[in-house]
Amino acid sequence: MLKVSTFNIQNDYGKDLTKNKQIIDYIISNKIDIIGIQELFKQTAKDLENKLKKENYHITGFYRYKLPFLKKYNEKNAIITNKDIIDTKTYYLPFIPSFTKRVLTKTIIKYNEKLVSIYNTHLECKILSVKQKQLNKIISIIGKDPNNIILLGDFNLKTNKDMFNKFTDDLEKLGIYRVPINDKTLKTSKYHRAIDHIFLSSNFKVIKKEIVTKVKTSDHYPVLLSLIDEK
């Protein structure tokens, strides 16, 4: 069985290291095998890496920018896993005319003698035309991937949006389905709809799913799954 999670941890520029401990406790206490982290910035990433490596976790992914003066915006969409890593790559998604670059992290592991490509992203939050280009790019990348797929992320899209439903339909044509998380994952939202989502190849069966409301470190709730590979 695999324990899989997605979690936007909310950027605080690494000022609150007690928050990092709570993130680490969430990962270790739930025995999570794979987690996609959004809004991971350098100070927090360094702290998590130092502590989680003692538990045999690896952190993959590259930052949006190479320039140090942009550190306020320099997010890494990290994939943290305790599985052996075959390969990892970061794709840069379309972002103009938005100021903020967006990335898609890919990490390949082996599970049940099969290759699994794990993807993690955090999409544009304001400009719909940019968001659509990013969704199209993700479909293009995943559509060429022969491996089993786990797609994680903060998509900044609710399930009632036509753009999101078209994206879901396109993934279903590739044999990838959205795990039905049907309550809010952004704490401040007045609507009971998720914006943090997990998509899985059809051979994965979800045994348990939950929005973990007891985690208080962020403006998002993490989503946590237990799943098995049926094929």
mmCIF file of C-alpha atoms in Angstrom:
data_model
loop_
_atom_site.group_PDB
_atom_site.id
_atom_site.type_symbol
_atom_site.label_atom_id
_atom_site.label_comp_id
_atom_site.label_asym_id
_atom_site.label_seq_id
_atom_site.Cartn_x
_atom_site.Cartn_y
_atom_site.Cartn_z
ATOM 1 C CA MET A 1 0.000 0.000 0.000
ATOM 2 C CA LEU A 2 1.109 3.556 -0.765
ATOM 3 C CA LYS A 3 0.370 6.605 1.362
ATOM 4 C CA VAL A 4 0.141 9.665 -0.908
ATOM 5 C CA SER A 5 -0.503 13.315 -0.053
ATOM 6 C CA THR A 6 -0.610 16.802 -1.544
ATOM 7 C CA PHE A 7 -0.099 19.868 0.646
ATOM 8 C CA ASN A 8 0.291 23.594 -0.001
ATOM 9 C CA ILE A 9 2.214 24.527 3.136
ATOM 10 C CA GLN A 10 1.777 28.343 2.740
ATOM 11 C CA ASN A 11 4.874 30.455 2.283
ATOM 12 C CA ASP A 12 6.204 32.206 5.376
ATOM 13 C CA TYR A 13 9.751 32.686 3.980
ATOM 14 C CA GLY A 14 11.110 30.216 6.537
ATOM 15 C CA LYS A 15 10.479 32.475 9.507
ATOM 16 C CA ASP A 16 8.624 29.934 11.644
ATOM 17 C CA LEU A 17 10.689 26.776 12.122
ATOM 18 C CA THR A 18 8.054 25.304 14.491
ATOM 19 C CA LYS A 19 5.838 25.085 11.422
ATOM 20 C CA ASN A 20 8.451 22.911 9.747
ATOM 21 C CA LYS A 21 8.335 20.493 12.662
ATOM 22 C CA GLN A 22 4.581 20.124 12.242
ATOM 23 C CA ILE A 23 5.001 19.387 8.514
ATOM 24 C CA ILE A 24 7.648 16.775 9.320
ATOM 25 C CA ASP A 25 5.444 15.253 12.030
ATOM 26 C CA TYR A 26 2.550 15.066 9.533
ATOM 27 C CA ILE A 27 4.713 13.151 7.037
ATOM 28 C CA ILE A 28 6.306 10.775 9.524
ATOM 29 C CA SER A 29 3.297 10.092 11.764
ATOM 30 C CA ASN A 30 1.145 9.195 8.740
ATOM 31 C CA LYS A 31 3.957 7.088 7.214
ATOM 32 C CA ILE A 32 3.547 8.956 3.937
ATOM 33 C CA ASP A 33 5.436 7.441 1.005
ATOM 34 C CA ILE A 34 4.898 10.270 -1.502
ATOM 35 C CA ILE A 35 3.941 13.889 -0.894
ATOM 36 C CA GLY A 36 3.762 16.845 -3.265
ATOM 37 C CA ILE A 37 4.578 20.095 -1.465
ATOM 38 C CA GLN A 38 3.653 23.508 -2.868
ATOM 39 C CA GLU A 39 4.986 26.887 -1.687
ATOM 40 C CA LEU A 40 8.222 25.331 -0.481
ATOM 41 C CA PHE A 41 10.881 28.027 -0.179
ATOM 42 C CA LYS A 42 14.609 27.642 0.464
ATOM 43 C CA GLN A 43 14.859 27.996 4.222
ATOM 44 C CA THR A 44 11.980 25.611 4.840
ATOM 45 C CA ALA A 45 13.281 23.192 2.190
ATOM 46 C CA LYS A 46 16.710 23.133 3.830
ATOM 47 C CA ASP A 47 15.234 22.428 7.254
ATOM 48 C CA LEU A 48 12.945 19.672 5.951
ATOM 49 C CA GLU A 49 15.759 18.063 3.990
ATOM 50 C CA ASN A 50 18.098 17.976 6.976
ATOM 51 C CA LYS A 51 15.518 16.349 9.230
ATOM 52 C CA LEU A 52 13.713 14.044 6.790
ATOM 53 C CA LYS A 53 16.871 12.442 5.406
ATOM 54 C CA LYS A 54 17.245 10.756 8.796
ATOM 55 C CA GLU A 55 13.959 8.995 7.982
ATOM 56 C CA ASN A 56 15.199 8.006 4.497
ATOM 57 C CA TYR A 57 13.190 10.627 2.608
ATOM 58 C CA HIS A 58 14.471 12.401 -0.491
ATOM 59 C CA ILE A 59 13.337 15.843 -1.717
ATOM 60 C CA THR A 60 13.335 16.535 -5.470
ATOM 61 C CA GLY A 61 12.527 19.536 -7.643
ATOM 62 C CA PHE A 62 14.076 22.811 -8.818
ATOM 63 C CA TYR A 63 13.097 26.383 -8.030
ATOM 64 C CA ARG A 64 11.255 28.845 -10.262
ATOM 65 C CA TYR A 65 14.170 31.250 -10.487
ATOM 66 C CA LYS A 66 17.952 31.107 -10.312
ATOM 67 C CA LEU A 67 18.311 34.707 -9.149
ATOM 68 C CA PRO A 68 18.687 35.092 -5.359
ATOM 69 C CA PHE A 69 16.948 38.481 -5.155
ATOM 70 C CA LEU A 70 13.682 36.812 -6.214
ATOM 71 C CA LYS A 71 13.687 34.505 -3.192
ATOM 72 C CA LYS A 72 10.353 35.928 -2.003
ATOM 73 C CA TYR A 73 8.709 34.278 -5.034
ATOM 74 C CA ASN A 74 11.096 31.373 -5.497
ATOM 75 C CA GLU A 75 8.913 28.364 -4.874
ATOM 76 C CA LYS A 76 9.863 24.740 -5.396
ATOM 77 C CA ASN A 77 7.088 22.226 -6.103
ATOM 78 C CA ALA A 78 8.914 19.478 -4.278
ATOM 79 C CA ILE A 79 8.209 15.778 -4.318
ATOM 80 C CA ILE A 80 9.215 14.092 -1.069
ATOM 81 C CA THR A 81 9.411 10.305 -1.096
ATOM 82 C CA ASN A 82 10.924 7.402 0.817
ATOM 83 C CA LYS A 83 11.054 5.318 -2.378
ATOM 84 C CA ASP A 84 14.158 4.854 -4.516
ATOM 85 C CA ILE A 85 14.287 7.544 -7.208
ATOM 86 C CA ILE A 86 14.969 6.536 -10.809
ATOM 87 C CA ASP A 87 14.980 10.044 -12.305
ATOM 88 C CA THR A 88 13.686 13.568 -11.721
ATOM 89 C CA LYS A 89 12.993 16.589 -13.932
ATOM 90 C CA THR A 90 11.439 20.037 -13.619
ATOM 91 C CA TYR A 91 9.353 21.501 -16.466
ATOM 92 C CA TYR A 92 8.727 25.225 -16.763
ATOM 93 C CA LEU A 93 5.114 26.002 -17.598
ATOM 94 C CA PRO A 94 3.821 28.931 -19.703
ATOM 95 C CA PHE A 95 3.327 32.006 -17.503
ATOM 96 C CA ILE A 96 3.370 35.246 -19.566
ATOM 97 C CA PRO A 97 1.744 37.783 -19.051
ATOM 98 C CA SER A 98 1.788 36.763 -15.387
ATOM 99 C CA PHE A 99 4.879 37.812 -13.441
ATOM 100 C CA THR A 100 5.190 34.515 -11.606
ATOM 101 C CA LYS A 101 6.844 31.499 -13.185
ATOM 102 C CA ARG A 102 5.249 28.123 -12.564
ATOM 103 C CA VAL A 103 6.852 24.696 -12.613
ATOM 104 C CA LEU A 104 5.881 21.040 -12.872
ATOM 105 C CA THR A 105 8.136 18.604 -11.027
ATOM 106 C CA LYS A 106 8.419 14.998 -12.193
ATOM 107 C CA THR A 107 10.012 12.185 -10.203
ATOM 108 C CA ILE A 108 10.079 8.552 -11.302
ATOM 109 C CA ILE A 109 10.067 5.703 -8.781
ATOM 110 C CA LYS A 110 9.591 1.949 -9.033
ATOM 111 C CA TYR A 111 6.598 0.417 -7.244
ATOM 112 C CA ASN A 112 5.417 -3.195 -7.616
ATOM 113 C CA GLU A 113 8.035 -3.686 -10.347
ATOM 114 C CA LYS A 114 6.518 -0.855 -12.421
ATOM 115 C CA LEU A 115 7.715 2.650 -13.091
ATOM 116 C CA VAL A 116 5.547 5.390 -11.603
ATOM 117 C CA SER A 117 5.853 9.030 -12.660
ATOM 118 C CA ILE A 118 4.912 11.412 -9.868
ATOM 119 C CA TYR A 119 4.065 14.987 -10.883
ATOM 120 C CA ASN A 120 3.569 18.006 -8.629
ATOM 121 C CA THR A 121 2.512 21.529 -9.596
ATOM 122 C CA HIS A 122 1.057 24.828 -8.390
ATOM 123 C CA LEU A 123 -0.837 26.689 -11.095
ATOM 124 C CA GLU A 124 -1.480 30.353 -11.866
ATOM 125 C CA CYS A 125 -4.062 31.793 -9.493
ATOM 126 C CA LYS A 126 -5.436 34.836 -11.375
ATOM 127 C CA ILE A 127 -5.093 34.916 -15.166
ATOM 128 C CA LEU A 128 -7.363 32.289 -16.700
ATOM 129 C CA SER A 129 -5.705 32.304 -20.119
ATOM 130 C CA VAL A 130 -2.359 31.488 -18.481
ATOM 131 C CA LYS A 131 -3.930 28.766 -16.380
ATOM 132 C CA GLN A 132 -5.406 27.188 -19.505
ATOM 133 C CA LYS A 133 -1.992 27.137 -21.194
ATOM 134 C CA GLN A 134 -0.515 25.481 -18.122
ATOM 135 C CA LEU A 135 -3.203 22.800 -18.097
ATOM 136 C CA ASN A 136 -2.615 22.167 -21.807
ATOM 137 C CA LYS A 137 1.118 21.814 -21.198
ATOM 138 C CA ILE A 138 0.566 19.308 -18.406
ATOM 139 C CA ILE A 139 -1.695 17.213 -20.656
ATOM 140 C CA SER A 140 0.952 17.330 -23.397
ATOM 141 C CA ILE A 141 3.694 16.143 -21.013
ATOM 142 C CA ILE A 142 1.676 13.409 -19.321
ATOM 143 C CA GLY A 143 0.239 12.226 -22.639
ATOM 144 C CA LYS A 144 3.756 11.204 -23.725
ATOM 145 C CA ASP A 145 4.577 9.405 -20.469
ATOM 146 C CA PRO A 146 4.323 5.580 -20.679
ATOM 147 C CA ASN A 147 4.555 5.096 -16.904
ATOM 148 C CA ASN A 148 1.820 4.886 -14.308
ATOM 149 C CA ILE A 149 0.887 8.387 -13.157
ATOM 150 C CA ILE A 150 0.337 10.183 -9.849
ATOM 151 C CA LEU A 151 -0.420 13.883 -10.370
ATOM 152 C CA LEU A 152 -0.526 16.130 -7.298
ATOM 153 C CA GLY A 153 -0.946 19.830 -6.789
ATOM 154 C CA ASP A 154 -2.655 23.076 -5.985
ATOM 155 C CA PHE A 155 -4.498 23.764 -9.238
ATOM 156 C CA ASN A 156 -6.250 26.934 -8.040
ATOM 157 C CA LEU A 157 -9.381 25.553 -9.697
ATOM 158 C CA LYS A 158 -12.579 24.321 -8.130
ATOM 159 C CA THR A 159 -14.428 21.295 -9.429
ATOM 160 C CA ASN A 160 -17.327 23.341 -10.819
ATOM 161 C CA LYS A 161 -15.130 25.205 -13.334
ATOM 162 C CA ASP A 162 -15.478 24.253 -17.017
ATOM 163 C CA MET A 163 -11.729 24.600 -17.526
ATOM 164 C CA PHE A 164 -11.032 22.118 -14.769
ATOM 165 C CA ASN A 165 -13.651 19.643 -15.942
ATOM 166 C CA LYS A 166 -12.212 19.738 -19.472
ATOM 167 C CA PHE A 167 -8.780 19.009 -17.992
ATOM 168 C CA THR A 168 -10.247 16.109 -16.000
ATOM 169 C CA ASP A 169 -11.919 14.744 -19.150
ATOM 170 C CA ASP A 170 -8.634 14.964 -21.079
ATOM 171 C CA LEU A 171 -6.838 13.027 -18.345
ATOM 172 C CA GLU A 172 -9.561 10.374 -18.283
ATOM 173 C CA LYS A 173 -8.912 9.787 -22.002
ATOM 174 C CA LEU A 174 -5.345 8.932 -20.940
ATOM 175 C CA GLY A 175 -6.595 6.482 -18.298
ATOM 176 C CA ILE A 176 -6.056 8.869 -15.395
ATOM 177 C CA TYR A 177 -8.857 9.816 -12.991
ATOM 178 C CA ARG A 178 -9.373 12.465 -10.340
ATOM 179 C CA VAL A 179 -9.779 11.247 -6.788
ATOM 180 C CA PRO A 180 -13.138 12.722 -5.704
ATOM 181 C CA ILE A 181 -12.288 15.103 -2.884
ATOM 182 C CA ASN A 182 -15.546 16.954 -2.382
ATOM 183 C CA ASP A 183 -14.927 19.472 0.381
ATOM 184 C CA LYS A 184 -12.761 22.558 0.584
ATOM 185 C CA THR A 185 -9.004 22.304 0.901
ATOM 186 C CA LEU A 186 -8.438 26.067 1.133
ATOM 187 C CA LYS A 187 -9.437 26.992 4.666
ATOM 188 C CA THR A 188 -10.556 30.530 3.828
ATOM 189 C CA SER A 189 -12.872 29.477 0.991
ATOM 190 C CA LYS A 190 -16.572 29.974 1.529
ATOM 191 C CA TYR A 191 -17.297 27.183 -0.954
ATOM 192 C CA HIS A 192 -17.068 23.494 -0.102
ATOM 193 C CA ARG A 193 -14.990 22.591 -3.153
ATOM 194 C CA ALA A 194 -11.366 21.498 -3.352
ATOM 195 C CA ILE A 195 -8.619 23.338 -5.231
ATOM 196 C CA ASP A 196 -5.937 20.817 -4.231
ATOM 197 C CA HIS A 197 -6.290 17.647 -6.285
ATOM 198 C CA ILE A 198 -4.831 14.191 -6.853
ATOM 199 C CA PHE A 199 -5.073 12.266 -10.136
ATOM 200 C CA LEU A 200 -4.141 8.590 -10.504
ATOM 201 C CA SER A 201 -3.713 6.029 -13.254
ATOM 202 C CA SER A 202 -6.727 3.712 -13.352
ATOM 203 C CA ASN A 203 -4.807 0.730 -11.937
ATOM 204 C CA PHE A 204 -4.523 2.514 -8.582
ATOM 205 C CA LYS A 205 -7.406 1.878 -6.191
ATOM 206 C CA VAL A 206 -8.013 4.273 -3.310
ATOM 207 C CA ILE A 207 -8.572 2.457 0.002
ATOM 208 C CA LYS A 208 -8.924 5.565 2.139
ATOM 209 C CA LYS A 209 -9.028 9.315 1.511
ATOM 210 C CA GLU A 210 -9.293 12.320 3.773
ATOM 211 C CA ILE A 211 -8.845 16.050 4.013
ATOM 212 C CA VAL A 212 -6.686 16.378 7.130
ATOM 213 C CA THR A 213 -8.299 19.277 8.960
ATOM 214 C CA LYS A 214 -6.258 18.822 12.146
ATOM 215 C CA VAL A 215 -3.107 20.179 10.449
ATOM 216 C CA LYS A 216 -2.993 23.876 11.405
ATOM 217 C CA THR A 217 0.250 25.063 9.795
ATOM 218 C CA SER A 218 -1.165 26.444 6.536
ATOM 219 C CA ASP A 219 -4.102 28.154 4.868
ATOM 220 C CA HIS A 220 -4.628 24.821 3.048
ATOM 221 C CA TYR A 221 -5.531 21.399 4.372
ATOM 222 C CA PRO A 222 -3.453 18.470 3.104
ATOM 223 C CA VAL A 223 -5.175 15.676 1.204
ATOM 224 C CA LEU A 224 -4.112 12.160 2.219
ATOM 225 C CA LEU A 225 -4.735 8.866 0.396
ATOM 226 C CA SER A 226 -4.047 5.202 0.998
ATOM 227 C CA LEU A 227 -3.962 3.290 -2.270
ATOM 228 C CA ILE A 228 -3.003 -0.022 -3.824
ATOM 229 C CA ASP A 229 -1.992 -1.092 -7.318
ATOM 230 C CA GLU A 230 -4.588 -3.575 -8.598
ATOM 231 C CA LYS A 231 -2.766 -4.576 -11.779
#
